[in-house]
Coordinates of N, CA and C and ligand atoms in Angstrom, one line a residue:
X626 N 103.8 106.2 96.0 CA 102.3 105.9 96.1 C 101.9 104.3 95.5
X627 N 103.1 104.0 95.1 CA 102.6 102.6 94.6 C 102.0 101.5 95.4
X628 N 102.5 101.4 96.8 CA 101.9 100.7 97.7 C 100.5 100.7 98.0
X629 N 99.8 102.0 97.8 CA 98.4 102.0 98.2 C 97.6 101.5 97.1
X630 N 98.2 101.4 95.7 CA 97.4 100.9 94.6 C 97.0 99.3 94.9
X631 N 95.7 99.2 94.6 CA 95.3 97.7 94.9 C 94.6 97.5 96.2
X632 N 94.8 98.5 97.1 CA 94.2 98.6 98.5 C 92.6 99.0 98.2
X633 N 92.0 98.7 99.1 CA 90.7 99.3 99.1 C 90.4 100.5 100.0
X634 N 90.7 101.7 99.2 CA 90.6 102.9 99.6 C 88.8 103.4 99.9
X635 N 88.6 104.2 100.8 CA 87.3 104.8 101.1 C 86.6 105.3 99.7
X636 N 87.5 106.0 99.0 CA 86.8 106.5 97.6 C 86.4 105.4 96.7
X637 N 87.4 104.2 96.8 CA 87.1 103.1 95.8 C 86.0 102.2 96.3
X638 N 85.9 102.1 97.8 CA 84.5 101.6 98.3 C 83.2 102.1 97.7
X639 N 83.4 103.5 97.9 CA 82.2 104.1 97.5 C 81.8 104.1 95.9
X640 N 82.9 104.1 95.1 CA 82.5 103.8 93.8 C 82.1 102.3 93.4
X641 N 82.5 101.5 94.2 CA 82.2 100.0 93.9 C 80.7 100.0 94.6
X642 N 80.4 100.8 95.6 CA 78.8 100.8 96.0 C 77.9 101.2 95.0
X643 N 78.4 102.4 94.4 CA 77.5 103.1 93.4 C 77.4 102.0 92.1
X644 N 78.3 101.4 91.9 CA 78.3 100.5 90.6 C 77.5 99.4 91.0
X645 N 77.5 98.9 92.0 CA 76.6 97.9 92.4 C 75.1 98.2 92.6
X646 N 75.1 99.4 93.1 CA 73.7 100.0 93.2 C 73.0 100.2 91.8
X647 N 73.9 100.5 90.7 CA 73.5 100.6 89.3 C 73.2 99.2 88.6
X648 N 73.6 98.3 89.3 CA 73.4 97.0 89.0 C 74.6 96.3 88.0
X649 N 75.8 97.1 88.1 CA 76.7 96.6 87.7 C 77.5 95.6 88.5
X650 N 78.5 94.7 88.2 CA 79.3 93.9 88.8 C 80.8 93.9 88.6
X651 N 81.3 95.0 89.3 CA 82.7 95.7 88.8 C 83.5 94.7 89.4
X652 N 84.7 94.3 88.4 CA 85.7 93.6 88.8 C 86.8 94.4 89.3
X653 N 87.7 93.9 90.0 CA 88.7 94.8 90.7 C 90.1 94.4 90.2
X654 N 90.9 95.6 90.0 CA 92.5 95.5 89.7 C 92.8 94.5 88.6
X655 N 92.5 94.7 87.6 CA 93.2 93.8 86.3 C 94.4 94.0 86.2
X656 N 95.2 93.1 86.7 CA 96.8 93.0 86.6 C 97.1 93.2 85.1
X657 N 96.3 92.3 84.3 CA 97.0 92.3 82.9 C 96.7 93.6 82.0
X658 N 95.9 94.5 82.6 CA 95.5 95.6 81.8 C 96.6 96.9 82.1
X659 N 96.7 97.8 81.1 CA 97.6 99.0 81.4 C 97.0 99.7 82.6
X660 N 97.9 100.2 83.4 CA 97.5 101.0 84.5 C 96.8 100.3 85.7
X661 N 96.7 98.9 85.5 CA 95.8 98.3 86.7 C 94.7 99.0 86.9
X662 N 93.7 99.2 86.1 CA 92.4 99.9 86.6 C 91.7 99.5 87.9
X663 N 91.2 100.4 88.5 CA 90.6 100.0 89.7 C 89.3 99.1 89.6
X664 N 88.5 99.4 88.6 CA 87.3 98.8 88.3 C 87.3 98.6 86.6
X665 N 86.7 97.4 86.4 CA 86.5 97.0 85.2 C 85.0 96.3 84.8
X666 N 84.5 97.1 83.9 CA 83.0 96.5 83.4 C 83.2 95.9 82.1
X667 N 83.4 94.5 82.1 CA 83.7 93.8 81.0 C 82.7 93.9 79.7
X668 N 81.4 93.9 80.1 CA 80.4 93.7 78.9 C 80.3 95.2 78.4
X669 N 80.2 96.1 79.4 CA 80.2 97.4 78.9 C 81.4 98.2 78.2
X670 N 82.7 97.4 78.6 CA 83.9 97.9 77.9 C 84.0 99.0 78.6
X671 N 84.1 99.3 79.9 CA 84.2 100.5 80.5 C 85.3 100.2 81.5
X672 N 86.5 101.1 81.8 CA 87.3 101.1 82.7 C 87.3 102.3 83.6
X673 N 87.1 102.0 84.9 CA 87.1 103.2 85.8 C 88.5 103.3 86.8
X674 N 88.9 104.4 86.8 CA 90.1 104.9 87.7 C 89.5 105.8 88.7
X675 N 89.9 105.3 89.8 CA 89.5 106.3 91.0 C 90.9 107.0 91.1
X676 N 90.9 108.5 91.0 CA 92.3 109.1 91.1 C 92.1 110.0 92.4
X677 N 93.2 109.8 93.2 CA 93.2 110.9 94.2 C 93.5 112.1 93.5
X678 N 92.9 113.5 94.0 CA 93.1 114.6 93.2 C 94.6 115.0 93.5
X679 N 94.9 115.0 94.7 CA 96.4 115.5 94.9 C 97.3 114.7 94.0
X680 N 97.4 113.4 94.0 CA 98.4 112.6 93.4 C 98.4 112.7 91.8
X681 N 97.1 112.7 91.4 CA 96.9 112.8 89.8 C 96.5 114.1 89.6
X682 N 96.7 115.2 90.1 CA 96.3 116.5 89.7 C 95.1 116.9 89.1
X683 N 94.2 116.7 89.9 CA 92.8 117.0 89.6 C 92.8 118.6 89.3
X684 N 92.7 119.1 88.0 CA 92.8 120.4 87.8 C 91.9 121.4 88.1
X685 N 92.0 122.4 88.7 CA 91.2 123.2 89.3 C 90.5 122.8 90.6
X686 N 91.1 121.7 91.2 CA 90.5 121.2 92.5 C 91.0 121.7 93.8
X687 N 90.1 122.1 94.8 CA 90.9 122.6 96.0 C 91.9 121.8 96.6
X688 N 91.8 120.3 96.5 CA 92.7 119.3 97.0 C 93.9 119.0 96.1
X689 N 93.9 119.6 95.0 CA 95.4 119.7 94.2 C 96.2 120.6 94.9
X690 N 96.8 120.6 95.8 CA 97.7 121.5 96.4 C 99.2 121.1 96.3
X691 N 100.1 121.9 96.3 CA 101.5 121.5 96.0 C 102.2 121.9 97.3
X692 N 103.1 121.0 98.0 CA 103.9 121.1 99.0 C 104.9 122.2 98.8
X693 N 105.1 123.2 99.7 CA 105.9 124.2 99.6 C 107.4 123.7 99.7
X694 N 107.8 122.5 100.4 CA 109.0 122.0 100.4 C 109.6 121.4 99.4
X695 N 110.7 120.9 99.0 CA 110.9 120.0 98.0 C 110.2 120.1 96.7
X696 N 110.2 121.3 96.2 CA 109.2 121.6 95.1 C 109.6 121.0 94.2
X697 N 110.9 120.9 93.8 CA 111.5 120.2 92.4 C 110.9 118.6 92.5
X698 N 111.1 117.9 93.7 CA 110.8 116.6 93.8 C 109.4 116.5 93.5
X699 N 108.5 117.4 94.0 CA 107.0 117.0 93.9 C 106.6 117.3 92.4
X700 N 107.3 118.4 91.6 CA 107.1 118.7 90.4 C 107.2 117.5 89.4
X701 N 108.3 116.9 89.9 CA 108.8 115.7 88.8 C 107.8 114.6 89.1
X702 N 107.4 114.3 90.4 CA 106.6 113.2 90.7 C 105.2 113.4 90.2
X703 N 104.9 114.7 90.3 CA 103.3 115.2 89.8 C 103.6 114.7 88.2
X704 N 104.4 115.4 87.5 CA 104.4 115.2 86.1 C 104.8 113.9 85.6
X705 N 105.1 113.1 86.5 CA 105.3 111.8 86.1 C 103.9 110.9 86.3
X706 N 103.4 111.2 87.1 CA 102.0 110.5 87.5 C 101.0 111.1 86.3
X707 N 101.0 112.4 86.0 CA 100.1 112.9 85.1 C 100.4 112.1 83.6
X708 N 101.8 112.2 83.2 CA 102.0 111.5 82.2 C 101.8 110.0 82.0
X709 N 102.0 109.2 83.0 CA 101.6 107.8 83.2 C 100.0 107.8 82.9
X710 N 99.2 108.5 83.5 CA 97.9 108.5 83.5 C 97.4 108.6 81.8
X711 N 98.1 109.6 81.2 CA 97.8 110.0 79.8 C 98.0 108.7 78.9
X712 N 99.3 108.2 79.2 CA 99.8 107.2 78.5 C 99.0 105.9 78.5
X713 N 98.4 105.5 79.8 CA 97.7 104.3 80.0 C 96.1 104.7 79.4
X714 N 95.6 105.9 79.5 CA 94.4 106.2 78.9 C 94.5 105.8 77.5
X715 N 95.6 106.4 76.9 CA 95.7 106.3 75.3 C 95.8 104.8 75.0
X716 N 96.6 103.8 75.8 CA 96.7 102.6 75.3 C 95.3 101.8 75.6
X717 N 94.6 102.1 76.6 CA 93.2 101.3 76.9 C 92.5 101.7 75.7
X718 N 92.2 103.0 75.3 CA 91.5 103.5 74.3 C 91.8 102.9 73.0
X719 N 93.0 102.7 72.7 CA 93.3 102.1 71.4 C 92.9 100.7 71.4
X720 N 92.7 100.1 72.4 CA 92.2 98.6 72.5 C 90.7 98.5 72.8
X721 N 90.0 99.6 72.5 CA 88.4 99.6 72.5 C 87.7 99.9 73.9
X722 N 88.6 100.3 74.9 CA 87.8 100.4 76.2 C 87.5 101.9 76.5
X723 N 86.4 102.2 76.9 CA 86.1 103.6 77.6 C 86.6 103.8 78.9
X724 N 87.3 104.9 78.9 CA 88.0 105.1 80.2 C 87.5 106.3 80.9
X725 N 86.8 106.0 82.1 CA 86.3 107.0 83.0 C 87.3 107.3 84.2
X726 N 87.5 108.4 84.5 CA 88.2 108.8 85.7 C 87.3 109.5 86.8
X727 N 87.1 108.8 87.8 CA 86.3 109.4 88.9 C 87.4 110.0 90.0
X728 N 87.1 111.2 90.2 CA 88.2 112.0 91.0 C 87.8 111.9 92.4
X729 N 88.8 111.8 93.4 CA 88.3 111.5 94.7 C 87.3 112.4 95.3
X730 N 87.4 113.7 95.1 CA 86.6 114.8 95.5 C 85.2 114.4 95.0
X731 N 84.9 113.8 94.0 CA 83.5 113.5 93.5 C 83.0 112.2 94.2
X732 N 83.6 111.6 95.0 CA 83.0 110.6 95.8 C 82.5 110.8 97.1
X733 N 82.8 112.1 97.4 CA 82.2 112.4 98.9 C 80.7 112.1 99.2
X734 N 79.9 112.7 98.1 CA 78.5 112.5 98.4 C 77.9 111.4 97.5
X735 N 77.6 110.3 98.0 CA 77.2 109.0 97.4 C 76.1 109.3 96.4
X736 N 75.1 110.1 96.8 CA 74.1 110.3 95.7 C 74.6 110.8 94.4
X737 N 75.2 112.0 94.6 CA 76.1 112.8 93.6 C 76.9 111.7 92.7
X738 N 77.5 110.8 93.5 CA 78.6 110.0 92.8 C 77.8 109.0 92.0
X739 N 76.9 108.6 92.4 CA 76.0 107.5 91.6 C 75.3 108.0 90.4
X740 N 75.0 109.3 90.5 CA 74.2 109.8 89.3 C 75.3 110.2 88.3
X741 N 76.5 110.8 88.7 CA 77.7 111.0 88.0 C 78.0 109.7 87.1
X742 N 78.2 108.4 87.9 CA 78.7 107.2 87.4 C 77.7 106.9 86.4
X743 N 76.4 106.8 86.6 CA 75.4 106.5 85.9 C 75.4 107.1 84.3
X744 N 75.4 108.6 84.5 CA 75.3 109.2 83.4 C 76.5 109.0 82.4
X745 N 77.6 108.9 83.0 CA 79.0 108.6 82.3 C 79.0 107.5 81.7
X746 N 78.4 106.4 82.3 CA 78.4 105.0 81.9 C 77.5 105.0 80.7
X747 N 76.2 105.5 81.0 CA 75.2 105.4 79.8 C 75.7 106.2 78.5
X748 N 76.7 107.2 78.9 CA 77.1 107.9 77.5 C 78.0 106.9 76.9
X749 N 78.8 106.3 77.5 CA 79.6 105.1 76.8 C 79.0 104.0 76.0
X750 N 77.7 103.8 76.6 CA 77.1 102.7 76.1 C 76.4 103.2 74.8
X751 N 76.3 104.5 74.7 CA 75.4 105.1 73.5 C 76.5 104.9 72.5
X752 N 77.8 105.5 72.9 CA 78.7 105.6 71.8 C 79.0 104.3 71.2
X753 N 78.9 103.3 72.2 CA 79.2 101.9 71.7 C 78.4 101.3 70.9
X754 N 77.1 101.6 71.1 CA 75.9 101.2 70.1 C 76.0 101.9 68.6
X755 N 76.5 103.2 68.8 CA 76.8 103.8 67.5 C 77.8 103.2 66.6
X756 N 78.7 103.0 67.3 CA 80.1 102.5 66.7 C 80.0 101.1 66.1
X757 N 78.9 100.5 66.2 CA 78.7 99.0 65.9 C 78.0 99.2 64.4
Ligands
LIG982 ZN1 89.2 117.0 93.0

């Protein structure tokens, strides 16, 4: 799945639109940050990953299916993805970033997506002000 990283998928476009509607100017794909985040809001110190539910194993989500053939292969693949996500998030948080994960299934309704992103970013900003 590495090949689609960096491409502008529909969920990523929807997140970009929501961010712009909220007055943010998202930067794309920072090569030099761990995990090459999909969006970076440098001033708010917020990083946003747009994760596909299937590949990144959104817990309890109906899109998090498991193929019935080659189950060993898939299990290893999924575990590696989840472990990498965890490592990347930890590395970013250690260096002072707020990390938000937006699941693909949450991008389907633009209005809901915008409210979700808005509330999660403002929570980051509150935490940021408190820690100063
Ligand atoms: Zn999902």
